[in-house]
Short mmCIF file of C-alpha atoms in Angstrom, two decimals:
data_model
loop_
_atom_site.label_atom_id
_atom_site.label_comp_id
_atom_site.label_asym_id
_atom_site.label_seq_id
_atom_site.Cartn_x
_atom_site.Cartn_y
_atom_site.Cartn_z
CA UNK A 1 -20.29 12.23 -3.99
CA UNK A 2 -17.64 11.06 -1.66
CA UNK A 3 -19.77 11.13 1.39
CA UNK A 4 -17.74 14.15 2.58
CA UNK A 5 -19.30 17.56 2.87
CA UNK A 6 -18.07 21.02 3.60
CA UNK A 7 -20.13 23.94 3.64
CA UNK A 8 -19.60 26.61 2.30
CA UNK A 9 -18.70 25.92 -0.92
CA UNK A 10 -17.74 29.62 -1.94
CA UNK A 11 -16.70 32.51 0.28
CA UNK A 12 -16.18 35.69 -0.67
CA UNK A 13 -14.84 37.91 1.74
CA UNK A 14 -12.76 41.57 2.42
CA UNK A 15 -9.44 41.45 3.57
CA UNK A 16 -9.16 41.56 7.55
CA UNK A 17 -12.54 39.33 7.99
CA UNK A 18 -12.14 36.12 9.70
CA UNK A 19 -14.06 33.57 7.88
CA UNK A 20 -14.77 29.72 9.34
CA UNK A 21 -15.62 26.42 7.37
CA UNK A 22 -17.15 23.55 8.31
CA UNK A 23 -15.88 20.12 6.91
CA UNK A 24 -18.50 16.70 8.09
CA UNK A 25 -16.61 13.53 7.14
CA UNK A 26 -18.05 10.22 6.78
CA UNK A 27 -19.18 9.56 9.54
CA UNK A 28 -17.08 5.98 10.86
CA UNK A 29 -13.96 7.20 10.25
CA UNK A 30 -11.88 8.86 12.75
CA UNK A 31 -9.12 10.51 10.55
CA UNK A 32 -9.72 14.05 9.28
CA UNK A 33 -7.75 16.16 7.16
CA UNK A 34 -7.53 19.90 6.46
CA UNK A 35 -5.30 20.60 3.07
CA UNK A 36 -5.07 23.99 1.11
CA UNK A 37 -4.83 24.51 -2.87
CA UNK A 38 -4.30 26.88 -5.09
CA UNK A 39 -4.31 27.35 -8.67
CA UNK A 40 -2.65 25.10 -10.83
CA UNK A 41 -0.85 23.32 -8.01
CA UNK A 42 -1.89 20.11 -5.80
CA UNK A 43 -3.14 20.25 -2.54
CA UNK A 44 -0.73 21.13 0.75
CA UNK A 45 -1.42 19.35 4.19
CA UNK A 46 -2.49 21.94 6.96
CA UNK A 47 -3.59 19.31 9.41
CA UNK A 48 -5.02 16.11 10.68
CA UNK A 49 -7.03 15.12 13.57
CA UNK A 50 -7.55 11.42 14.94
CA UNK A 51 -10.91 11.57 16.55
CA UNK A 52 -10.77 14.55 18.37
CA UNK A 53 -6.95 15.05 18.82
CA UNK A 54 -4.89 17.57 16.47
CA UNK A 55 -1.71 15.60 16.16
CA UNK A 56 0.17 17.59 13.67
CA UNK A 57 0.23 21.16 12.25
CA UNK A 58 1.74 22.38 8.53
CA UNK A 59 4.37 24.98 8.91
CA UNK A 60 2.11 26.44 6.42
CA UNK A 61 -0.72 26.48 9.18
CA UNK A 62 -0.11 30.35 10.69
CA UNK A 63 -1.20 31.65 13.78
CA UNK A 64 -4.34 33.25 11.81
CA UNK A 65 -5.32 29.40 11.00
CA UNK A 66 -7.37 27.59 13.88
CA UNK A 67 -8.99 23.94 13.44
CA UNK A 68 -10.67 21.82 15.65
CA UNK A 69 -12.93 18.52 15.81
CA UNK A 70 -14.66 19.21 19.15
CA UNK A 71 -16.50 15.97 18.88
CA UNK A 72 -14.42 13.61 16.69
CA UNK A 73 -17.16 14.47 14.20
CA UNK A 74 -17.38 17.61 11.92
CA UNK A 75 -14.69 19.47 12.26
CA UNK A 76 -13.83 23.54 11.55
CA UNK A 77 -11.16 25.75 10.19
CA UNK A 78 -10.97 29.16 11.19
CA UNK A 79 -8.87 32.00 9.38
CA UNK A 80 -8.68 35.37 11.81
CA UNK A 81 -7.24 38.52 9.70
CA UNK A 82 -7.77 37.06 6.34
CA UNK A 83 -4.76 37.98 3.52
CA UNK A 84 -5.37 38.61 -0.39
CA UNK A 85 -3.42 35.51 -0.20
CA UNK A 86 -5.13 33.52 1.90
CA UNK A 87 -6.88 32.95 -1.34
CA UNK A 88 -7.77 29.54 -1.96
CA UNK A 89 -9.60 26.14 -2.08
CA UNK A 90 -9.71 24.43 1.06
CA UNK A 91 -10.36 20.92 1.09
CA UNK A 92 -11.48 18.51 3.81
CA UNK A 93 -11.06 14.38 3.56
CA UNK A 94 -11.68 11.61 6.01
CA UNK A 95 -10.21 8.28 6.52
CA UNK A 96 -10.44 5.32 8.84
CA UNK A 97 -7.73 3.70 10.26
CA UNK A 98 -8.71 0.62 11.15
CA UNK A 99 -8.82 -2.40 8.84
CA UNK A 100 -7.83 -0.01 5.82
CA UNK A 101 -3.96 -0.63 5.23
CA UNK A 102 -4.44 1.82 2.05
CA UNK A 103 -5.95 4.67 4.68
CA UNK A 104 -7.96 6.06 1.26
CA UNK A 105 -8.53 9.41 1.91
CA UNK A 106 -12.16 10.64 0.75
CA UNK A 107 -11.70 13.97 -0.14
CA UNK A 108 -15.12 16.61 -0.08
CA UNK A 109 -15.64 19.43 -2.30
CA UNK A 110 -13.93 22.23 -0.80
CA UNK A 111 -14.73 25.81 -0.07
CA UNK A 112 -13.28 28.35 -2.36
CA UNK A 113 -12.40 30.89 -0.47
CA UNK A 114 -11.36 34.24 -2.17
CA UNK A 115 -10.38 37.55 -0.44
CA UNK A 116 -10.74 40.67 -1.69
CA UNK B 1 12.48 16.49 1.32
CA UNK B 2 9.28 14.54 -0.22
CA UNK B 3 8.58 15.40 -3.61
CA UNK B 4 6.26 14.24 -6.38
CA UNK B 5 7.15 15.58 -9.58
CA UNK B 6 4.49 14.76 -12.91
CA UNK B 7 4.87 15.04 -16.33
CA UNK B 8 3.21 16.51 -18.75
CA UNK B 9 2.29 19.14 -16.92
CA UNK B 10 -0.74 19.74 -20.02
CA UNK B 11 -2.21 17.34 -22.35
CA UNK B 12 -4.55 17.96 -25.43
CA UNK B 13 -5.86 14.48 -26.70
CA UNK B 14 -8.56 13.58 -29.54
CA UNK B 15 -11.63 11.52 -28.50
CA UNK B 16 -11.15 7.92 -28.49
CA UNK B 17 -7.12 8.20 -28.22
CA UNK B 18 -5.28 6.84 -25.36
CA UNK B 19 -2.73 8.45 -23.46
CA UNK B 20 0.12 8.02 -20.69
CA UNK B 21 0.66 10.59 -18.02
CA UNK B 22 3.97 10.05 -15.46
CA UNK B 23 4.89 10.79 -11.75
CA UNK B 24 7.91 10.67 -10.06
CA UNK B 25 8.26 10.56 -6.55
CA UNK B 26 11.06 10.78 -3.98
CA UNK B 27 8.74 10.11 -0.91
CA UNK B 28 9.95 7.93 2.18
CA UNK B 29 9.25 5.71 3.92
CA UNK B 30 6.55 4.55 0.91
CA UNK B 31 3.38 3.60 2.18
CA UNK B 32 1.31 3.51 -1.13
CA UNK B 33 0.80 5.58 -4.33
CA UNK B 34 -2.45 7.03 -5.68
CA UNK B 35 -4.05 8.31 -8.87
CA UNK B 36 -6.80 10.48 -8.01
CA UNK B 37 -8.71 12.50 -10.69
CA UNK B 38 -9.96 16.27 -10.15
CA UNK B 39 -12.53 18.28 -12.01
CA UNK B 40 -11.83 21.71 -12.00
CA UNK B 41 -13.72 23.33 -8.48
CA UNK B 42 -14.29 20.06 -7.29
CA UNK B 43 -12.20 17.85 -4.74
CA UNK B 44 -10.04 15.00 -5.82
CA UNK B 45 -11.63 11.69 -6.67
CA UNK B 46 -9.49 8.59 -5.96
CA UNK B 47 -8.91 6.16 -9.00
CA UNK B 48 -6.14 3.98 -7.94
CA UNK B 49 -4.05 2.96 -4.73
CA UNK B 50 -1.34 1.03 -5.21
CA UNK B 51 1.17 -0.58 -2.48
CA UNK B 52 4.94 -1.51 -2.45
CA UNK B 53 4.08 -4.89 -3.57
CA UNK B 54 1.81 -4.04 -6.14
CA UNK B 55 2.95 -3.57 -9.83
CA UNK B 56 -0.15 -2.60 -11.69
CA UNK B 57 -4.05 -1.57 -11.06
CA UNK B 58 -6.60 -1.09 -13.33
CA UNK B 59 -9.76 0.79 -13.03
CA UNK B 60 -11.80 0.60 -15.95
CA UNK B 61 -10.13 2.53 -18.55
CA UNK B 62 -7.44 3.90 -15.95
CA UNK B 63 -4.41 1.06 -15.57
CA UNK B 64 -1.87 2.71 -13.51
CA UNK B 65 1.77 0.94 -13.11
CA UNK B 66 4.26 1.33 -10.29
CA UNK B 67 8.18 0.51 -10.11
CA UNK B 68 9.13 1.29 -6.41
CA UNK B 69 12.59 0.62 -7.40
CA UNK B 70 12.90 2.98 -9.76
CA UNK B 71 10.11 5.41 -7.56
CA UNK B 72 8.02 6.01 -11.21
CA UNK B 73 4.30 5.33 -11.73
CA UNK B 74 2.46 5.85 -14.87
CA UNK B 75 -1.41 6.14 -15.47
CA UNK B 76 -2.71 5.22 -18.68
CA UNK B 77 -6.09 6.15 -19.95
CA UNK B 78 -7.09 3.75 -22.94
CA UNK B 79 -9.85 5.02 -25.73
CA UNK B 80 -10.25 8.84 -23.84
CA UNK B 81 -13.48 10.36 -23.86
CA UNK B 82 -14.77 14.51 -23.05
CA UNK B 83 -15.62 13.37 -19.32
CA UNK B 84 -11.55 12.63 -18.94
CA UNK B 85 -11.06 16.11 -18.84
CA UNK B 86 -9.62 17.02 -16.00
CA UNK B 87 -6.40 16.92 -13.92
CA UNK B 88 -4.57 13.86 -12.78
CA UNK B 89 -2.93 14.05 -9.53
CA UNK B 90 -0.47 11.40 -8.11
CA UNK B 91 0.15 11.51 -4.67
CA UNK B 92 2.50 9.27 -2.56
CA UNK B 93 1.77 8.67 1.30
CA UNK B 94 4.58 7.83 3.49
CA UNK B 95 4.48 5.50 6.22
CA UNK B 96 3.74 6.64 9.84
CA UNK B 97 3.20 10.44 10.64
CA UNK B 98 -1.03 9.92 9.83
CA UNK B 99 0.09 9.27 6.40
CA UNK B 100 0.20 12.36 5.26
CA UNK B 101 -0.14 12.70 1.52
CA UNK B 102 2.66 14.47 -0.91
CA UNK B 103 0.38 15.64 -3.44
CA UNK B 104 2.08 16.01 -7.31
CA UNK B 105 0.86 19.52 -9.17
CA UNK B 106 -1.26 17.49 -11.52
CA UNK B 107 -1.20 17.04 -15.50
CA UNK B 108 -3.93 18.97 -16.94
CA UNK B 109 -5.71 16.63 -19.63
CA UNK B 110 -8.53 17.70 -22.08
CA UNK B 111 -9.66 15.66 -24.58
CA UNK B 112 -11.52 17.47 -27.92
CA UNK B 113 -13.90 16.00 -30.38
#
């Protein structure tokens, strides 16, 4: 256990459905990342938030994506409209920026998401 | 465009046999390289980081090795056992830009009695 949660940690869902995850990192650090993987491949970077700031976007991050970190704490990703191939595991990690030149990223469990 | 590129891309292994897996990486700036081990539905587990100025890092039976000239690292797994079964990622962070990671598509590894 990384210290990293995300809830859930399976969705099953119809096509069209939006569907939202939550991702709680550790709680000092003030890096948080959204990545996406599917099967057989590594994970892609969607996006990263520095306390409560999105500072950069994925192409791969579509206009039926949404994140936020309202708090600098937990944050969410939000998929509007979902697509057979939105069909993936979505995994959240947290790092801290300050005194870490490494920035180790802890990763949580993800939430396998799978649309029918 | 940043790449990490690993080979084998599958690995079958006997029990108390060691084993070498390779990455490639055409990532810049380089920030640091990392081994990180996933079992299958779970996130990635971090084994190894590894800087410009660093050559080699062990972790327990993992001793990965990094020439930043050449941009190759190699993670060796000495006297395997079942629980190693899993997939080995290397990833490469570049400097700047959050340090994004460029994640390599793993080598499969299961090791059988």
């Amino acid at each position: 256990d990384t210290g990293v949660s995300q809830d859930p940690r399976h969705k099953i869902t119809k096509r069209g459905q939006n569907v939202t995850f939550r991702c709680d990192p550790i709680s000092e650090h003030n890096r948080l990342y959204w990545y996406r993987q599917t099967l057989g491949q590594g994970p892609e970077f969607l996006t990263y938030f520095q306390n409560e700031a999105q500072l950069e976007k994925s192409r791969l991050l579509s206009d039926r994506f949404s994140a936020e970190r309202p708090k600098g704490s937990f944050s969410t990703l939000e998929i509007q409209r979902t697509e057979q191939g939105d069909s993936a595991m979505y995994l959240c990690a947290s790092s801290s920026v300050a005194g870490n030149s490494y920035n180790e990223q802890f990763f949580g469990p993800g939430t396998r998401l799978t649309v029918l | 465009k940043n790449q990490v590129e690993q080979s084998p891309q599958s690995l079958i292994i006997l029990e108390g046999k060691n084993c070498t897996l390779q990455c490639n990486y055409t990532v810049s700036p380089f920030s640091n390289l990392r081994w990180y081990k996933q079992d299958t539905g779970r996130g990635p587990v971090s084994l190894t980081i590894m800087t410009f100025s660093e050559n080699t890092k062990s972790n327990g039976r993992y001793t990965a090795t990094l020439d930043a000239d050449t941009k190759q690292s190699s993670l060796h797994i000495t006297a395997s056992q079942l629980s190693d079964s899993a997939s080995y990622i290397c990833v490469v962070s570049a400097r700047g830009g959050g340090n994004k990671l460029t994640f390599g598509t793993g080598t499969q590894l299961k090791v059988e009695l």
